[in-house]
XYZ file of C-alpha atoms in Angstrom:
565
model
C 0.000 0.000 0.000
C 1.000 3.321 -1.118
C 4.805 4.284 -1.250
C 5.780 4.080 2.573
C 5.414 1.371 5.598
C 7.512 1.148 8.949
C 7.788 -1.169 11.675
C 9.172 -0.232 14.784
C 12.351 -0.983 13.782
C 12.349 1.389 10.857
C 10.942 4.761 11.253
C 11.798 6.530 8.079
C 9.736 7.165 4.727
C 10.016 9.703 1.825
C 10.184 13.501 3.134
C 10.300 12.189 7.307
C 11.963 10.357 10.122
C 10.367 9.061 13.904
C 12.171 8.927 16.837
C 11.879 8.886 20.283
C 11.930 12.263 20.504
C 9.455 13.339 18.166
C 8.568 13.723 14.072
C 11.276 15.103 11.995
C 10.117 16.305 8.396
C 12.480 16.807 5.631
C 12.916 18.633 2.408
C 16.153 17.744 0.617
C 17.836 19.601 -1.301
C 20.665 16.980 -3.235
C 22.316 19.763 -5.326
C 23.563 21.526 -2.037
C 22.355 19.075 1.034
C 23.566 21.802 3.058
C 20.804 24.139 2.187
C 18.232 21.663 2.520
C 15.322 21.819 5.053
C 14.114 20.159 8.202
C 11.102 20.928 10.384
C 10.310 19.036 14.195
C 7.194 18.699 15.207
C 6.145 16.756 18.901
C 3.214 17.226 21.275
C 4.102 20.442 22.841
C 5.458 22.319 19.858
C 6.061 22.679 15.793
C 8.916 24.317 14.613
C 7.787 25.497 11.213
C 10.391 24.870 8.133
C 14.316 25.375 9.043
C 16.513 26.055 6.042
C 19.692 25.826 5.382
C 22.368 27.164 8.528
C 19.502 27.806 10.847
C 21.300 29.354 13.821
C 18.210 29.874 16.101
C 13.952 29.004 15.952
C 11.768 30.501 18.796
C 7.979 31.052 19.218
C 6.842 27.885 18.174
C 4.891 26.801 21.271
C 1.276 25.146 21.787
C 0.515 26.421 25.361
C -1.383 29.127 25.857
C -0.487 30.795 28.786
C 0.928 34.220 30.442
C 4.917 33.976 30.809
C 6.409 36.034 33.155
C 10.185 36.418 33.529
C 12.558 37.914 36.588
C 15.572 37.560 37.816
C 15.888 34.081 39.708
C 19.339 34.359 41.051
C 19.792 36.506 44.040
C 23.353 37.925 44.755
C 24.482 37.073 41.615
C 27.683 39.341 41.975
C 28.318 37.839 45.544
C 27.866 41.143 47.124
C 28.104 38.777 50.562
C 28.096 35.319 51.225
C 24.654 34.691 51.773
C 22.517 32.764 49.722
C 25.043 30.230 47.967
C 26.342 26.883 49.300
C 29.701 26.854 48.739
C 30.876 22.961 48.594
C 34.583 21.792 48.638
C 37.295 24.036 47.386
C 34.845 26.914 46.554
C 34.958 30.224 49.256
C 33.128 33.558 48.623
C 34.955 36.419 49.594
C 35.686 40.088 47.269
C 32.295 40.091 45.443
C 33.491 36.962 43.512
C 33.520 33.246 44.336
C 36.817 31.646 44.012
C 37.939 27.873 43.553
C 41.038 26.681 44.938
C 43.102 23.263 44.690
C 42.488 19.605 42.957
C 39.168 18.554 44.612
C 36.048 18.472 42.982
C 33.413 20.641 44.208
C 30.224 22.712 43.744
C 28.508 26.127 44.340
C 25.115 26.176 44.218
C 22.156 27.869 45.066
C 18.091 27.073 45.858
C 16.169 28.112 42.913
C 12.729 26.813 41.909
C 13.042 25.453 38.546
C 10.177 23.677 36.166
C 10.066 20.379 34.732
C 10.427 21.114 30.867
C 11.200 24.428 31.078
C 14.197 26.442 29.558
C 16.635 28.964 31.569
C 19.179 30.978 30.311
C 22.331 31.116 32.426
C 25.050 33.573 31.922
C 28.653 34.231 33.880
C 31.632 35.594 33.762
C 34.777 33.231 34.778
C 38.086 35.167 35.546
C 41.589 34.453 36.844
C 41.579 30.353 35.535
C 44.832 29.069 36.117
C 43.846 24.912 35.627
C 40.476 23.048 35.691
C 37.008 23.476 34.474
C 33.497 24.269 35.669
C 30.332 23.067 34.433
C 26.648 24.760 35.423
C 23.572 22.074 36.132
C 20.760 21.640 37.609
C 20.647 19.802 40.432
C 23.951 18.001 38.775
C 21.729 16.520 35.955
C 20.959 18.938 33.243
C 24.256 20.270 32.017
C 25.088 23.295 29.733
C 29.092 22.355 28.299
C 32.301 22.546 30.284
C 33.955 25.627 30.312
C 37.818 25.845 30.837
C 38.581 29.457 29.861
C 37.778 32.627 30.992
C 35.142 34.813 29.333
C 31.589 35.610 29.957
C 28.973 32.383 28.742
C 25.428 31.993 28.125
C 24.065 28.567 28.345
C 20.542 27.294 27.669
C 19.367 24.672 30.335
C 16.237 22.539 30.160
C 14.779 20.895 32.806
C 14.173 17.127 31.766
C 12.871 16.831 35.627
C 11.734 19.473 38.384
C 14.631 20.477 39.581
C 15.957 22.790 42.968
C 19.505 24.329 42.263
C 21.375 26.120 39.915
C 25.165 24.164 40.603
C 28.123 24.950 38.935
C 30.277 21.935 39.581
C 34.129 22.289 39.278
C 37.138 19.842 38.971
C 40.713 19.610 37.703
C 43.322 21.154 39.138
C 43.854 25.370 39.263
C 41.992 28.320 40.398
C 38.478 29.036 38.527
C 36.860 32.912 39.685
C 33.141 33.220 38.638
C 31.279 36.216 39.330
C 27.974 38.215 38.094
C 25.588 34.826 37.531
C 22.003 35.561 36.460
C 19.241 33.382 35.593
C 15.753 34.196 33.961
C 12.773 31.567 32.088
C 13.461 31.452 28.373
C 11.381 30.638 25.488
C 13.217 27.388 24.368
C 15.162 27.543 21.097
C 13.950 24.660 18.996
C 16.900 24.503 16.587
C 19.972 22.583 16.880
C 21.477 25.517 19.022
C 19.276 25.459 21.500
C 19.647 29.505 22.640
C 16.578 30.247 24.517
C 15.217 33.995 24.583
C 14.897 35.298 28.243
C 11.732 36.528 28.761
C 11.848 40.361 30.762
C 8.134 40.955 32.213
C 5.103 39.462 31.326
C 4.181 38.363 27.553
C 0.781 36.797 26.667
C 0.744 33.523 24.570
C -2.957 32.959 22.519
C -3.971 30.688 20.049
C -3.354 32.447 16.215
C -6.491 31.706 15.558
C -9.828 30.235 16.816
C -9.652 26.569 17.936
C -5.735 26.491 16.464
C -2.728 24.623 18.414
C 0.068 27.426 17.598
C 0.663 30.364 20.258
C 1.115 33.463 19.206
C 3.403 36.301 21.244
C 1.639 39.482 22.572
C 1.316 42.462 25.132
C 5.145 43.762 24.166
C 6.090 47.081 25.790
C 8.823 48.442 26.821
C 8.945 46.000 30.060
C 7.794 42.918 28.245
C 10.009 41.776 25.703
C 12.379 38.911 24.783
C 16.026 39.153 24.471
C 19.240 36.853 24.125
C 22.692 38.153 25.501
C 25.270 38.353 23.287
C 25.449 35.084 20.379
C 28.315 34.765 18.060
C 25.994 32.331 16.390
C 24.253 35.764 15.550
C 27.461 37.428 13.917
C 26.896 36.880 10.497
C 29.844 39.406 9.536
C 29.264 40.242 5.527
C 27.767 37.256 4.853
C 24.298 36.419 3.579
C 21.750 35.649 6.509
C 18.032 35.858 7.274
C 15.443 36.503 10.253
C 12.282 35.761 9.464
C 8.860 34.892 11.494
C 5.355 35.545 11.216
C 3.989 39.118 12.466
C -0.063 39.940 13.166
C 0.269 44.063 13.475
C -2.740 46.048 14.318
C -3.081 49.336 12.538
C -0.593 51.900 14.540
C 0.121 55.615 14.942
C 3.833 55.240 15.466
C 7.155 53.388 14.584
C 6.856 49.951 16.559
C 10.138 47.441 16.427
C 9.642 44.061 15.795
C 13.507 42.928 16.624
C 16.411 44.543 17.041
C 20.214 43.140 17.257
C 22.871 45.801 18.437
C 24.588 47.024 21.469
C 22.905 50.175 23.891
C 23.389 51.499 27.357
C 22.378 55.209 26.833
C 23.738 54.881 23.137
C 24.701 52.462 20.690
C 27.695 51.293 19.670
C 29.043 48.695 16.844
C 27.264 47.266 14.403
C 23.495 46.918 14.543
C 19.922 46.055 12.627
C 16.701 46.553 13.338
C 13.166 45.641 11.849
C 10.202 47.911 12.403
C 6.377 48.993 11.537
C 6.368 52.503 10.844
C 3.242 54.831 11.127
C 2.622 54.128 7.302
C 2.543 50.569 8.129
C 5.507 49.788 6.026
C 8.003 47.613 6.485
C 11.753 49.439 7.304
C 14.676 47.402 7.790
C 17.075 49.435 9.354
C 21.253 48.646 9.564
C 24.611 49.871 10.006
C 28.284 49.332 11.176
C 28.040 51.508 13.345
C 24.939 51.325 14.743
C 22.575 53.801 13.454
C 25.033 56.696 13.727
C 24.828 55.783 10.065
C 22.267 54.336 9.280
C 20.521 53.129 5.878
C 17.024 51.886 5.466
C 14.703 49.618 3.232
C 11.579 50.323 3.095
C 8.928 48.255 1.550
C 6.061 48.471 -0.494
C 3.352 46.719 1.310
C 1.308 47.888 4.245
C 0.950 45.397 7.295
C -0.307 46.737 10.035
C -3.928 45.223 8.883
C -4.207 42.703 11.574
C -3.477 39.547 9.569
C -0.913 37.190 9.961
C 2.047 37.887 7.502
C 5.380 35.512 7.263
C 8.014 38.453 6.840
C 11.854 37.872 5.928
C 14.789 40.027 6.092
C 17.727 39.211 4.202
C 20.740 39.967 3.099
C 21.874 38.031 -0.644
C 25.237 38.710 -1.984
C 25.514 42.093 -0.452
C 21.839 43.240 -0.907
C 18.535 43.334 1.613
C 15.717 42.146 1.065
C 12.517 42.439 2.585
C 9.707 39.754 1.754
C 6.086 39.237 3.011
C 4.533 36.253 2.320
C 6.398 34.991 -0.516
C 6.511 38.129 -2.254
C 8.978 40.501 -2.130
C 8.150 43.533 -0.817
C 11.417 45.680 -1.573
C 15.082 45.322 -2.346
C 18.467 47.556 -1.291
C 20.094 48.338 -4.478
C 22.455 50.861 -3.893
C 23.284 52.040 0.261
C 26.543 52.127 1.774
C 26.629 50.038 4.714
C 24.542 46.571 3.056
C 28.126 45.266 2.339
C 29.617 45.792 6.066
C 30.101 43.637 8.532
C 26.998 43.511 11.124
C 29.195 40.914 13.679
C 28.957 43.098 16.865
C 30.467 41.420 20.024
C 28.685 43.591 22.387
C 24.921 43.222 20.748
C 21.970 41.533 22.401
C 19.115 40.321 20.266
C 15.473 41.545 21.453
C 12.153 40.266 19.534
C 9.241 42.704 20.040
C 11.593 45.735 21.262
C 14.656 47.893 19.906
C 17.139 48.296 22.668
C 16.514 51.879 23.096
C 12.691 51.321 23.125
C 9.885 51.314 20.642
C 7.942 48.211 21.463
C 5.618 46.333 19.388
C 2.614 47.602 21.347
C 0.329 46.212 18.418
C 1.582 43.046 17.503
C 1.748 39.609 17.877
C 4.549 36.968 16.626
C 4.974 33.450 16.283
C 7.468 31.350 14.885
C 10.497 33.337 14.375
C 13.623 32.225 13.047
C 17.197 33.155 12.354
C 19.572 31.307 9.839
C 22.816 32.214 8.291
C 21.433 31.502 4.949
C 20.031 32.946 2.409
C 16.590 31.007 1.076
C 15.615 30.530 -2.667
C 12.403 32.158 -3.563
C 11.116 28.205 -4.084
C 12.179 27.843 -0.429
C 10.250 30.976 0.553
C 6.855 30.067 -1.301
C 7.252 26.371 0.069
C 7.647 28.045 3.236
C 4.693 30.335 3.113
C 2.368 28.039 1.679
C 2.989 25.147 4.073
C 2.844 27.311 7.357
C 0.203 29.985 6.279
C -2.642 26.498 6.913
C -1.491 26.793 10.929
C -2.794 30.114 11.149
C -6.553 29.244 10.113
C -8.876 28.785 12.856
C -8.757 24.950 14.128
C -5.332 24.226 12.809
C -3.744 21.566 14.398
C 0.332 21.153 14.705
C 1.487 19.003 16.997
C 0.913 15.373 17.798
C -1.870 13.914 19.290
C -1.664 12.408 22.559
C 0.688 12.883 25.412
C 4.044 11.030 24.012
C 6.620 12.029 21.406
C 7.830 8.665 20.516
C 7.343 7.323 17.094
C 6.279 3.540 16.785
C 5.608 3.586 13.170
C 5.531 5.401 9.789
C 3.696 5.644 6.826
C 3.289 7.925 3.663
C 0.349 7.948 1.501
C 1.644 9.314 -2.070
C -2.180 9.385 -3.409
C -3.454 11.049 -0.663
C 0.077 12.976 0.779
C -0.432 11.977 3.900
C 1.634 11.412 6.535
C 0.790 9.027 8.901
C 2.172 8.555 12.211
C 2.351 5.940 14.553
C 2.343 6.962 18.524
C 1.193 4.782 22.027
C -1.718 7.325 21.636
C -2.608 6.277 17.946
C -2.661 7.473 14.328
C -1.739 11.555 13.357
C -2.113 12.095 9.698
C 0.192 15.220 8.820
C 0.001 17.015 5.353
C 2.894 19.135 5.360
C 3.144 20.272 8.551
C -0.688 20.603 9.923
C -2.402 17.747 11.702
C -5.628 16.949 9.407
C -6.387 13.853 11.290
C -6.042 11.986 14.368
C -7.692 8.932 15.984
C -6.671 6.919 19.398
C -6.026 3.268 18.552
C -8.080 0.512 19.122
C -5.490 -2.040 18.440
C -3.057 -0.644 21.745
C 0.087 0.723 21.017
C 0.879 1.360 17.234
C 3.358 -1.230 15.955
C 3.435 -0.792 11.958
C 1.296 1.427 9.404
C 0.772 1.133 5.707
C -1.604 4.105 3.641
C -2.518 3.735 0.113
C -5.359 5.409 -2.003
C -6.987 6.853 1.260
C -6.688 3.057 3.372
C -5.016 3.000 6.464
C -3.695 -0.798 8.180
C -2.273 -0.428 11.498
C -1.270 -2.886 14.018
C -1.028 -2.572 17.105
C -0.209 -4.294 20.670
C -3.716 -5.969 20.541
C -4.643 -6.500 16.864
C -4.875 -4.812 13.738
C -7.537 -3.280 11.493
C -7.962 -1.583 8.161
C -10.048 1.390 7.243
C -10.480 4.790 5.405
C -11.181 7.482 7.481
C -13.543 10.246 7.558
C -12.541 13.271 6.067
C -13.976 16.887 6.382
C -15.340 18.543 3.244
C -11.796 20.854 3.058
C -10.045 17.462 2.886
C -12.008 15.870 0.407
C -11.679 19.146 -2.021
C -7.816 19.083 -0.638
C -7.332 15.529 -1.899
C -8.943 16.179 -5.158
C -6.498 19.351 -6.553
C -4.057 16.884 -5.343
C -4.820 13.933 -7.562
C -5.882 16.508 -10.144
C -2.652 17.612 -9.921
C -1.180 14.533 -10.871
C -2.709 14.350 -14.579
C -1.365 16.140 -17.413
C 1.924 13.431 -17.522
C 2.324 14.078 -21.336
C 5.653 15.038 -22.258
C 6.594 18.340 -22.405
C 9.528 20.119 -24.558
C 11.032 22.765 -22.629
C 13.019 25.519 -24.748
C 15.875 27.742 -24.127
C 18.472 29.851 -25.884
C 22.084 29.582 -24.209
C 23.816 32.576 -23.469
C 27.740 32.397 -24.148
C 29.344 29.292 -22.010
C 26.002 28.889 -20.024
C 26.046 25.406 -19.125
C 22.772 24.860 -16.664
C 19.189 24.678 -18.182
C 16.275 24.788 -15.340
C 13.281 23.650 -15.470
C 10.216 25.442 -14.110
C 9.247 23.953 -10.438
C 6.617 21.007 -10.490
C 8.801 19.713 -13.990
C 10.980 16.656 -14.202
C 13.499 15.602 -16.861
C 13.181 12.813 -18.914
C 15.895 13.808 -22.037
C 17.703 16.498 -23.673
C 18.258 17.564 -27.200
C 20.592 20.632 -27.948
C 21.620 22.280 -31.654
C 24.076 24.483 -32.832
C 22.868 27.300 -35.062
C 20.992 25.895 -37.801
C 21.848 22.386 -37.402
C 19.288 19.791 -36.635
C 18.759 18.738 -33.059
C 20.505 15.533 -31.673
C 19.952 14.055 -27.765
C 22.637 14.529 -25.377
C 23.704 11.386 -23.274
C 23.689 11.549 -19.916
C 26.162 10.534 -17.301
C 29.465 11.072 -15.839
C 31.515 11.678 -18.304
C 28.970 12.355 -21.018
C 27.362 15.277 -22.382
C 24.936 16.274 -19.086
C 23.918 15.361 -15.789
C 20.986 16.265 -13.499
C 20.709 18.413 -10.572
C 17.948 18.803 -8.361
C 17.673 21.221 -5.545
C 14.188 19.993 -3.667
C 11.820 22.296 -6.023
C 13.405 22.547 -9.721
C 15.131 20.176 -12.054
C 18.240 21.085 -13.765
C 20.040 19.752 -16.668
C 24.443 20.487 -16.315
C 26.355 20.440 -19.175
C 29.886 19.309 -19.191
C 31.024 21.871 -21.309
C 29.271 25.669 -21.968
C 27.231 25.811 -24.874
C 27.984 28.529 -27.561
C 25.491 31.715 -27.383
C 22.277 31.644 -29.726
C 22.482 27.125 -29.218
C 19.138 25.581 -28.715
C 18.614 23.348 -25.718
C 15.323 21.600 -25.417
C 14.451 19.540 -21.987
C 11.996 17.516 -22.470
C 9.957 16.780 -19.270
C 6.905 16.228 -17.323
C 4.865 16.888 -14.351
C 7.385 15.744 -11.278
């Protein structure tokens, strides 16, 4: 039945992979695997698509709840003595704490922290002569080892509730640590795992009526989110992007929906902002030296109209742009400071706030992202049009039930649908919304197979076979779909090289099945394919292209012949 069907054993079909851990989609990109994509999706949260070098994914939660964040270490600069524990080796005297000798040892103090939830740590480690220190919780969650001075962030999660914040120390030498904080974070849900510490009180609220994804409001200039410093975030001259999803009422005045760069009265180094101005444009806002000089882009399309829009700022080769949706919505041709390094060792990263101020009084965000990458325009519409179904009212993202683990796989290629296996039952994803769900009556799910809309599953206690229900927006769904697969007639695809062009691509949705090329008037002949040979293919997840060994002369005629991938 249909093109996919996993065991326990094997969790992995076309475009996804199950774990213990959760559902991990993927979008490949073979040309350049590098700038492929990968989403995660698991019962408390769905990351939305993450291209290429993502360096950071936030906002991506399911609860809906008020978060409020505060400092939860007291005497963080060890003003006294009080409050800490200091173990073996470990005193507190001069406003630091100090470790001395060979023994292994902690320093810890009471703090009430929550099973699953994230906390960003940060301190400053001075005078190391030998040894290393590591901060925990409780001894069990650990954020890296750290054998150098500097000042650190770490992002810890809870896997349990825990009661101390412990940095534990061993080795031999002196290690100094001084001016520890720790605040609630809104996990990171990339590979980096850099939380966002939330400052006051932000409200999280279903992006729609009846839908499973949060979105971010009440932002002011006490409520906010901000990371310390990230190097991850220094993206130098290269290309890069930061891009989310933004719901802006209309407004009277400039509101900033993130800022990176450095201020304590005024800014210094390199910085970028995006904002809403009182047009309801779009202004991206950047310079070296941190708005001293400062250039702008300025879009074209109004969106403070209280919709949901995906909006992208990037930089490409030396040039912003600024994209909503999957259009874009304007492009820096010709400033000074697009080509300058924005790496700034002293910058903090705020979403909903500049550093100096101007909240996002009016909006509300959800999934944001930051990646040092710039995406295709394919990547950018797959993007949009995948996501844009978990903002309409009674989207669902996330798994059903109460476990992440993955028993079993499935993918339906007449119906795309995804269907996955959990102790709970059956979720049937298409592209990353949940259109389906059912609790098993066979116990835990061992194996699935889907084919032309029929589902087998077995489970702990049986199996059965059946087609499921689907809504009237599923049926017309699964229609275009198979509609979409007529039309398989070959197609002859023309072009005109340029001088020593050597790839030909194909429109997206079009697949290669030969090529025939002429020069000037002559007749044309097929080219063989192959190492070696005359051309090879390339595909980069969304178009076909046909490489040719050698560059064709200007004015030759290449004609792919294809059909509907």
């Amino acid at each position: 039945l249909g093109t996919g069907i996993s065991t326990d054993a094997s969790k992995v079909v076309p475009g996804a992979i199950g774990g213990a851990a959760g559902l991990t989609l993927i979008h490949e990109n073979p040309a350049t695997p590098g700038n492929g994509m990968v989403a995660y999706i698991t019962k408390d949260y769905n990351s939305g698509w993450l291209p290429g070098d993502i360096r950071g994914a936030w906002l991506a939660d399911s609860a809906a709840e008020t978060i409020t964040g505060s400092e939860l270490v007291t005497n963080g600069d060890f003003a006294s003595a009080t409050n800490w524990t200091a173990g073996t080796g470990w005193a507190i005297s001069g406003e630091v704490a100090t470790r001395t000798g060979s023994a292994s040892g902690s320093l810890s103090q009471n703090v009430t922290i929550v099973s699953g939830k994230s906390y960003v740590v940060t301190f400053t480690i001075s005078g190391l002569t030998g040894g290393n220190v590591q901060p925990t919780f409780d001894g069990a969650d650990s954020g890296g080892i750290f054998a150098a001075n500097g000042t650190y962030t770490v992002t810890l999660t809870a896997t349990a509730a825990r009661t101390s914040l412990l940095f534990y120390a061993s080795g031999t030498g002196t290690i100094v640590i001084d001016n520890v904080s720790m605040r609630l974070a809104d996990i990171d849900r990339s590979v980096k795992g850099k939380g966002l510490q939330i400052f006051g009180s932000l409200t999280k609220a279903a992006v729609a009526s009846g839908s499973q994804l949060v979105g971010y409001s009440g932002f002011s200039a006490a409520n906010y989110l901000e990371q310390p410093y990230n190097s991850d975030l220094d993206f130098g001259t290269g290309d890069f992007c930061i891009f989310g999803w933004l719901k802006e009422a209309p407004n009277s005045t400039t509101e900033c929906v993130f800022g990176r760069g450095a201020y304590s009265g005024l800014y210094s180094g390199a910085g970028l902002a995006l904002s809403v101005n009182s047009s309801g444009y779009l202004v991206a806002g950047f310079s070296d030296d941190a708005f001293v000089t400062q250039d702008q882009v300025v879009s074209t399309a109004v969106v403070d109209d209280s919709v949901f829009r995906l909006i992208w700022v990037i930089r490409r080769a030396g040039y912003f742009e600024l994209w909503s949706n999957a259009a874009k919505a304007a492009s820096d041709v010709a400033t000074s400071n697009a080509n300058t390094s924005l790496s700034n060792s002293a910058a903090t990263f705020r979403l909903g706030e500049q550093q100096d101020g101007a909240p996002l009084t009016n909006g509300t965000l959800a999934l944001w992202r930051s990646m040092a990458y710039a995406p295709t325009a394919e990547q950018i519409a797959h993007i949009y049009e995948t996501e844009k179904a978990l903002f309409e009212p009674s989207a669902q993202c996330c798994l059903a039930g109460t476990g992440n683990a993955i028993t079993a796989l499935a993918y339906d290629d007449e119906t795309d649908l995804l269907h996955v296996g959990t102790s709970y039952g059956r979720s049937a994803f298409k592209g990353l919304a949940r259109v389906a769900s059912e609790a098993t009556p066979v116990g835990a799910i061992r194996a699935i197979a889907g084919g032309a809309g029929v589902i087998a599953q077995a489970g702990a206690t049986g199996a059965d076979v059946g087609e499921p229900a689907y809504s009237l927006r599923e049926e017309l769904t699964r229609n275009a779909d198979q509609l979409a697969r007529l039309g398989q007639a070959p197609v002859a695809h023309d072009f005109v090289a340029t001088a020593a062009q050597t790839i030909f691509t194909l429109p997206v949705g079009w697949e290669i099945l030969e090529v025939c090329a002429a020069t000037g008037a002559a007749s044309a002949a097929r080219q063989r394919e192959g190492s070696g040979k005359q051309w090879t293919r390339s595909f980069d997840g969304f178009r076909w292209s046909a490489v040719f060994a050698a560059g064709r002369a200007e004015s030759d005629w290449i004609s792919i012949v294809a059909r509907r991938a």
